mmCIF file of C-alpha atoms in Angstrom:
data_model
loop_
_atom_site.group_PDB
_atom_site.id
_atom_site.type_symbol
_atom_site.label_atom_id
_atom_site.label_comp_id
_atom_site.label_asym_id
_atom_site.label_seq_id
_atom_site.Cartn_x
_atom_site.Cartn_y
_atom_site.Cartn_z
ATOM 1 C CA MET A 1 -9.767 -5.170 3.154
ATOM 2 C CA ARG A 2 -11.741 -6.023 6.269
ATOM 3 C CA ARG A 3 -12.756 -9.320 4.670
ATOM 4 C CA SER A 4 -11.618 -12.910 4.949
ATOM 5 C CA HIS A 5 -9.431 -14.534 2.328
ATOM 6 C CA GLN A 6 -12.337 -16.554 0.968
ATOM 7 C CA GLU A 7 -14.191 -13.330 0.131
ATOM 8 C CA VAL A 8 -11.310 -11.553 -1.608
ATOM 9 C CA ALA A 9 -9.289 -14.361 -3.216
ATOM 10 C CA GLN A 10 -10.858 -14.063 -6.664
ATOM 11 C CA SER A 11 -10.454 -10.276 -6.633
ATOM 12 C CA VAL A 12 -6.795 -10.580 -5.649
ATOM 13 C CA ARG A 13 -6.147 -13.019 -8.497
ATOM 14 C CA ARG A 14 -7.717 -10.597 -10.992
ATOM 15 C CA ALA A 15 -5.668 -7.725 -9.603
ATOM 16 C CA LEU A 16 -2.460 -9.757 -9.849
ATOM 17 C CA ASP A 17 -3.286 -10.555 -13.487
ATOM 18 C CA ALA A 18 -3.789 -6.835 -14.178
ATOM 19 C CA TYR A 19 -0.473 -6.019 -12.514
ATOM 20 C CA LEU A 20 1.355 -8.643 -14.602
ATOM 21 C CA ARG A 21 -0.215 -7.298 -17.798
ATOM 22 C CA ALA A 22 1.208 -3.881 -16.921
ATOM 23 C CA VAL A 23 4.727 -4.927 -15.900
ATOM 24 C CA GLY A 24 5.242 -8.029 -18.051
ATOM 25 C CA PRO A 25 5.272 -11.756 -17.196
ATOM 26 C CA ARG A 26 8.991 -11.815 -16.345
ATOM 27 C CA ALA A 27 8.840 -9.040 -13.738
ATOM 28 C CA LEU A 28 8.194 -11.610 -10.983
ATOM 29 C CA ASN A 29 10.597 -14.562 -10.992
ATOM 30 C CA TRP A 30 10.781 -15.851 -7.393
ATOM 31 C CA TYR A 31 8.384 -16.814 -4.619
ATOM 32 C CA VAL A 32 8.625 -17.743 -0.944
ATOM 33 C CA ASP A 33 7.802 -21.368 -0.169
ATOM 34 C CA GLN A 34 6.241 -22.727 3.016
ATOM 35 C CA GLU A 35 9.633 -22.947 4.699
ATOM 36 C CA GLY A 36 10.354 -19.282 4.009
ATOM 37 C CA ASP A 37 12.939 -19.954 1.290
ATOM 38 C CA TRP A 38 13.007 -18.275 -2.111
ATOM 39 C CA GLN A 39 12.244 -20.585 -5.023
ATOM 40 C CA GLU A 40 12.236 -19.971 -8.768
ATOM 41 C CA LEU A 41 8.792 -19.047 -10.055
ATOM 42 C CA ASP A 42 8.550 -21.639 -12.830
ATOM 43 C CA LYS A 43 5.416 -23.450 -14.006
ATOM 44 C CA GLN A 44 5.316 -25.543 -10.849
ATOM 45 C CA GLY A 45 5.854 -22.436 -8.747
ATOM 46 C CA TRP A 46 2.897 -20.695 -10.352
ATOM 47 C CA GLU A 47 0.772 -23.742 -9.554
ATOM 48 C CA VAL A 48 1.762 -23.345 -5.902
ATOM 49 C CA ILE A 49 0.830 -19.654 -5.985
ATOM 50 C CA GLN A 50 -2.496 -20.291 -7.712
ATOM 51 C CA ASP A 51 -3.303 -22.896 -5.067
ATOM 52 C CA LYS A 52 -2.547 -20.394 -2.305
ATOM 53 C CA LEU A 53 -4.772 -17.826 -3.994
ATOM 54 C CA HIS A 54 -7.615 -20.315 -4.339
ATOM 55 C CA GLU A 55 -10.616 -19.765 -2.090
ATOM 56 C CA SER A 56 -9.676 -22.753 0.073
ATOM 57 C CA GLY A 57 -6.114 -21.529 0.562
ATOM 58 C CA GLY A 58 -4.872 -18.263 1.959
ATOM 59 C CA GLY A 59 -1.949 -17.257 4.053
ATOM 60 C CA ILE A 60 1.062 -15.379 2.723
ATOM 61 C CA VAL A 61 2.079 -14.923 -0.921
ATOM 62 C CA ARG A 62 5.306 -13.070 -1.692
ATOM 63 C CA LEU A 63 6.622 -12.675 -5.254
ATOM 64 C CA ARG A 64 9.575 -10.627 -6.407
ATOM 65 C CA GLU A 65 11.888 -9.992 -9.313
ATOM 66 C CA ARG A 66 15.010 -11.341 -7.606
ATOM 67 C CA PRO A 67 15.833 -12.724 -4.155
ATOM 68 C CA ASP A 68 19.404 -11.462 -3.706
ATOM 69 C CA ALA A 69 19.010 -7.693 -4.130
ATOM 70 C CA VAL A 70 16.436 -4.911 -3.971
ATOM 71 C CA SER A 71 13.746 -5.893 -6.478
ATOM 72 C CA ARG A 72 12.061 -3.422 -8.779
ATOM 73 C CA TYR A 73 8.827 -5.397 -8.840
ATOM 74 C CA LEU A 74 7.126 -7.100 -5.892
ATOM 75 C CA PHE A 75 3.744 -8.522 -5.016
ATOM 76 C CA GLU A 76 2.702 -9.360 -1.474
ATOM 77 C CA TYR A 77 -0.607 -10.663 -0.169
ATOM 78 C CA ARG A 78 -1.748 -11.466 3.342
ATOM 79 C CA GLY A 79 -5.024 -13.375 3.343
ATOM 80 C CA ARG A 80 -6.671 -13.671 6.742
ATOM 81 C CA ARG A 81 -9.534 -15.609 8.242
ATOM 82 C CA LEU A 82 -11.484 -12.975 10.143
ATOM 83 C CA GLU A 83 -14.166 -15.072 11.787
ATOM 84 C CA GLY A 84 -13.924 -14.298 15.491
ATOM 85 C CA SER A 85 -10.753 -12.270 14.974
ATOM 86 C CA LYS A 86 -9.675 -9.093 16.709
ATOM 87 C CA GLU A 87 -11.075 -5.839 15.326
ATOM 88 C CA GLY A 88 -7.916 -4.645 13.567
ATOM 89 C CA LEU A 89 -7.190 -7.791 11.542
ATOM 90 C CA ILE A 90 -7.576 -7.441 7.758
ATOM 91 C CA SER A 91 -6.537 -9.001 4.472
ATOM 92 C CA GLY A 92 -4.127 -6.834 2.485
ATOM 93 C CA VAL A 93 -2.227 -6.724 -0.783
ATOM 94 C CA ALA A 94 0.678 -4.606 -2.040
ATOM 95 C CA PHE A 95 2.002 -4.016 -5.559
ATOM 96 C CA TRP A 96 5.445 -2.449 -6.015
ATOM 97 C CA LEU A 97 6.885 -0.623 -9.017
ATOM 98 C CA PRO A 98 10.267 1.086 -9.513
ATOM 99 C CA THR A 99 10.504 4.846 -9.933
ATOM 100 C CA GLU A 100 11.790 4.110 -13.448
ATOM 101 C CA TYR A 101 8.288 2.887 -14.315
ATOM 102 C CA LEU A 102 6.866 6.243 -13.219
ATOM 103 C CA GLU A 103 9.518 8.161 -15.165
ATOM 104 C CA LYS A 104 8.994 6.100 -18.325
ATOM 105 C CA HIS A 105 5.199 5.926 -18.384
ATOM 106 C CA GLY A 106 4.300 9.098 -16.492
ATOM 107 C CA PRO A 107 1.955 9.685 -13.536
ATOM 108 C CA ASP A 108 -1.246 9.392 -15.587
ATOM 109 C CA ARG A 109 -0.431 5.796 -16.544
ATOM 110 C CA LEU A 110 0.522 4.975 -12.970
ATOM 111 C CA ARG A 111 -2.747 6.417 -11.723
ATOM 112 C CA GLU A 112 -4.666 4.402 -14.334
ATOM 113 C CA LEU A 113 -2.979 1.228 -13.129
ATOM 114 C CA ALA A 114 -3.701 2.019 -9.474
ATOM 115 C CA LEU A 115 -7.354 2.619 -10.340
ATOM 116 C CA GLU A 116 -7.503 -0.636 -12.313
ATOM 117 C CA LEU A 117 -6.148 -2.535 -9.316
ATOM 118 C CA GLY A 118 -8.434 -0.677 -6.925
ATOM 119 C CA ASN A 119 -11.505 -1.411 -9.024
ATOM 120 C CA GLU A 120 -10.782 -5.125 -8.689
ATOM 121 C CA LEU A 121 -10.400 -5.069 -4.904
ATOM 122 C CA PRO A 122 -13.156 -4.610 -2.271
ATOM 123 C CA PHE A 123 -11.053 -2.209 -0.229
ATOM 124 C CA ASN A 124 -11.933 -0.247 2.880
ATOM 125 C CA SER A 125 -8.920 1.961 2.250
ATOM 126 C CA GLY A 126 -5.730 1.999 0.221
ATOM 127 C CA HIS A 127 -3.049 4.248 -1.163
ATOM 128 C CA ALA A 128 -0.349 4.711 -3.796
ATOM 129 C CA GLY A 129 2.766 6.866 -3.725
ATOM 130 C CA LEU A 130 6.496 6.862 -3.170
ATOM 131 C CA ALA A 131 7.955 4.446 -0.607
ATOM 132 C CA PHE A 132 11.257 3.389 0.882
ATOM 133 C CA HIS A 133 12.401 -0.075 -0.170
ATOM 134 C CA PHE A 134 15.587 -1.798 0.959
ATOM 135 C CA LEU A 135 16.826 -5.211 2.014
ATOM 136 C CA HIS A 136 18.362 -4.016 5.281
ATOM 137 C CA THR A 137 17.310 -0.974 7.275
ATOM 138 C CA PRO A 138 20.078 1.675 7.150
ATOM 139 C CA PRO A 139 21.042 3.394 10.436
ATOM 140 C CA GLU A 140 19.916 6.784 9.111
ATOM 141 C CA PHE A 141 16.462 5.523 8.163
ATOM 142 C CA GLN A 142 14.469 7.331 10.847
ATOM 143 C CA GLN A 143 16.023 10.657 9.908
ATOM 144 C CA LEU A 144 15.292 10.058 6.219
ATOM 145 C CA ALA A 145 11.679 9.113 6.906
ATOM 146 C CA LEU A 146 11.082 12.297 8.899
ATOM 147 C CA ARG A 147 12.922 14.466 6.373
ATOM 148 C CA HIS A 148 10.922 13.127 3.382
ATOM 149 C CA PRO A 149 7.331 12.924 4.668
ATOM 150 C CA GLY A 150 5.886 11.875 1.294
ATOM 151 C CA MET A 151 7.791 8.584 1.429
ATOM 152 C CA ASP A 152 5.820 5.661 2.799
ATOM 153 C CA VAL A 153 7.174 3.053 5.209
ATOM 154 C CA LEU A 154 5.156 -0.090 4.550
ATOM 155 C CA ARG A 155 5.276 -3.322 6.520
ATOM 156 C CA LEU A 156 2.281 -5.199 5.172
ATOM 157 C CA GLY A 157 2.410 -7.878 7.854
ATOM 158 C CA LEU A 158 2.045 -5.293 10.617
ATOM 159 C CA VAL A 159 -0.610 -3.342 8.718
ATOM 160 C CA THR A 160 -2.829 -6.391 8.285
ATOM 161 C CA GLU A 161 -2.598 -7.149 12.006
ATOM 162 C CA GLU A 162 -3.892 -3.789 13.202
ATOM 163 C CA LEU A 163 -5.351 -1.418 10.578
ATOM 164 C CA GLY A 164 -8.996 -2.491 10.565
ATOM 165 C CA THR A 165 -11.196 0.024 8.726
ATOM 166 C CA ARG A 166 -8.997 3.004 9.592
ATOM 167 C CA VAL A 167 -6.803 4.891 7.110
ATOM 168 C CA ARG A 168 -3.001 4.773 7.123
ATOM 169 C CA GLY A 169 -2.475 8.386 6.072
ATOM 170 C CA ALA A 170 -2.463 10.963 3.288
ATOM 171 C CA TYR A 171 -0.770 9.854 0.062
ATOM 172 C CA TRP A 172 -0.548 10.900 -3.582
ATOM 173 C CA LEU A 173 -3.494 8.584 -4.218
ATOM 174 C CA THR A 174 -5.667 7.839 -1.208
ATOM 175 C CA PHE A 175 -8.478 5.317 -1.703
ATOM 176 C CA LEU A 176 -11.430 5.540 0.663
ATOM 177 C CA GLY A 177 -14.228 3.029 1.074
ATOM 178 C CA GLN A 178 -16.589 2.213 3.906
ATOM 179 C CA PRO A 179 -17.177 3.196 6.605
ATOM 180 C CA VAL A 180 -14.869 6.229 6.450
ATOM 181 C CA LEU A 181 -16.236 7.727 3.233
ATOM 182 C CA SER A 182 -19.804 7.697 4.539
ATOM 183 C CA GLU A 183 -18.694 9.205 7.845
ATOM 184 C CA LEU A 184 -17.108 12.039 5.843
ATOM 185 C CA GLY A 185 -20.432 12.715 4.136
ATOM 186 C CA GLY A 186 -19.744 10.741 0.973
ATOM 187 C CA VAL A 187 -17.965 12.148 -2.070
ATOM 188 C CA ALA A 188 -19.829 15.473 -1.825
ATOM 189 C CA GLY A 189 -18.937 15.888 1.843
ATOM 190 C CA LEU A 190 -15.317 15.008 1.189
ATOM 191 C CA ARG A 191 -15.044 17.517 -1.637
ATOM 192 C CA ALA A 192 -16.546 20.221 0.547
ATOM 193 C CA ARG A 193 -13.806 19.694 3.157
ATOM 194 C CA LEU A 194 -10.942 20.049 0.654
ATOM 195 C CA SER A 195 -10.276 23.565 -0.630
ATOM 196 C CA SER A 196 -7.147 23.271 -2.798
ATOM 197 C CA PRO A 197 -7.787 23.212 -6.580
ATOM 198 C CA ASP A 198 -4.865 20.782 -6.911
ATOM 199 C CA ILE A 199 -6.744 18.088 -4.981
ATOM 200 C CA THR A 200 -9.240 16.027 -6.959
ATOM 201 C CA VAL A 201 -11.829 13.563 -5.674
ATOM 202 C CA GLN A 202 -13.079 10.908 -8.089
ATOM 203 C CA GLU A 203 -16.054 8.724 -7.282
ATOM 204 C CA MET A 204 -15.676 4.964 -7.746
ATOM 205 C CA GLU A 205 -18.246 2.185 -7.906
ATOM 206 C CA GLY A 206 -19.377 0.652 -4.647
ATOM 207 C CA ALA A 207 -19.553 3.873 -2.587
ATOM 208 C CA ARG A 208 -15.803 4.454 -2.818
ATOM 209 C CA ALA A 209 -13.532 7.267 -3.971
ATOM 210 C CA VAL A 210 -9.919 8.095 -4.799
ATOM 211 C CA ILE A 211 -8.267 11.397 -3.838
ATOM 212 C CA THR A 212 -5.364 12.642 -5.956
ATOM 213 C CA LEU A 213 -2.875 15.185 -4.566
ATOM 214 C CA GLY A 214 -1.301 17.090 -7.448
ATOM 215 C CA THR A 215 0.081 15.709 -10.689
ATOM 216 C CA TRP A 216 3.079 13.703 -9.457
ATOM 217 C CA PRO A 217 3.796 11.828 -6.220
ATOM 218 C CA GLU A 218 6.205 13.848 -4.098
ATOM 219 C CA ALA A 219 8.757 12.900 -1.439
ATOM 220 C CA GLY A 220 8.969 16.319 0.182
ATOM 221 C CA ASP A 221 12.035 17.629 2.021
ATOM 222 C CA THR A 222 11.558 19.381 5.340
ATOM 223 C CA GLU A 223 15.136 20.672 5.300
ATOM 224 C CA GLN A 224 14.361 22.528 2.069
ATOM 225 C CA GLY A 225 10.955 23.738 3.242
ATOM 226 C CA HIS A 226 9.024 21.313 1.001
ATOM 227 C CA ASN A 227 6.361 20.350 3.534
ATOM 228 C CA LEU A 228 3.743 19.052 1.063
ATOM 229 C CA PRO A 229 0.771 21.330 1.859
ATOM 230 C CA LEU A 230 -1.681 19.192 -0.158
ATOM 231 C CA TYR A 231 -0.801 16.154 1.933
ATOM 232 C CA ARG A 232 -1.176 18.202 5.108
ATOM 233 C CA GLU A 233 -4.608 19.428 4.033
ATOM 234 C CA LEU A 234 -5.864 15.890 3.409
ATOM 235 C CA ALA A 235 -4.311 14.576 6.634
ATOM 236 C CA ARG A 236 -6.206 17.194 8.660
ATOM 237 C CA VAL A 237 -9.473 16.087 7.070
ATOM 238 C CA LEU A 238 -8.730 12.414 7.730
ATOM 239 C CA GLU A 239 -7.267 12.877 11.226
ATOM 240 C CA PRO A 240 -10.202 11.344 13.177
ATOM 241 C CA TRP A 241 -9.871 8.144 11.120
ATOM 242 C CA LEU A 242 -6.084 7.871 10.888
ATOM 243 C CA TYR A 243 -4.320 4.794 12.194
ATOM 244 C CA GLN A 244 -1.810 5.021 15.033
ATOM 245 C CA ALA A 245 0.347 2.105 16.100
ATOM 246 C CA PRO A 246 -0.506 0.885 19.606
ATOM 247 C CA PRO A 247 1.950 1.468 22.456
ATOM 248 C CA THR A 248 4.505 -1.207 23.201
ATOM 249 C CA GLN A 249 3.993 -3.697 26.022
ATOM 250 C CA ASP A 250 5.327 -1.199 28.557
ATOM 251 C CA GLY A 251 2.686 1.290 27.410
ATOM 252 C CA VAL A 252 5.148 3.675 25.769
ATOM 253 C CA ALA A 253 4.835 4.612 22.098
ATOM 254 C CA ASP A 254 8.024 4.990 20.094
ATOM 255 C CA ALA A 255 8.620 8.748 19.816
ATOM 256 C CA ASP A 256 10.036 8.667 16.280
ATOM 257 C CA LEU A 257 7.195 6.433 15.072
ATOM 258 C CA ARG A 258 4.598 8.763 16.567
ATOM 259 C CA ARG A 259 6.345 11.769 14.995
ATOM 260 C CA TRP A 260 6.265 10.019 11.610
ATOM 261 C CA GLU A 261 2.592 9.088 11.941
ATOM 262 C CA ARG A 262 1.776 12.748 12.697
ATOM 263 C CA ARG A 263 4.246 14.238 10.207
ATOM 264 C CA PHE A 264 1.471 16.088 8.340
ATOM 265 C CA LEU A 265 -0.423 17.152 11.475
ATOM 266 C CA ASP A 266 2.101 18.677 13.907
#
């Protein structure tokens, strides 16, 4: 969301309420305090979080199921003050669910929830799909990310520093707002660029849309020849607006990162 915290705070609170209605009030039990330590999310903790999500607050909110292992449920929000900021700075929010939720409730329910959250948020872009999640990066991570191109690699802090109004990539659900959707010719223009019958484009209020690739989110497996053609088709359409991480200070881009960013294009 290329908007300051003050503009999106109320929307983020409504979206968090919708997320908690879907996953249950005990899905999130811990939060990060101002010192960076995990604290129990009791009544006092919720007061701290509500204060941070108030229009006069902002900053970082991180909630999770448990602090000592990989959590099934997480919420993360980065609220920014954009006045006079660099072009790429944004406010962003992420909602995490376990694959067990998808298996239990099915993809239609997951899509409904993603749309409910998206309707609450004044997004420029967004997405939903499968993602890697771990406490510590395994040594084989880069190989896994390239082998399974449908798996996202999300670092919300980095995304909110640089994304701006660009699009991160092609995902099972890809949400498009302004200015990208208008530059694509609106919903009609977007539909005209996508030929597969397994890709659907649904119009949303506020000159926005969501693109759905197939019935279920897929990880893909390049070693088995599962190259996710629907994802590749959408990525080609979105290529002029796709985000690429800037080169490092020495001017050299990480080769594996660039390969991953272009995994549906090359």
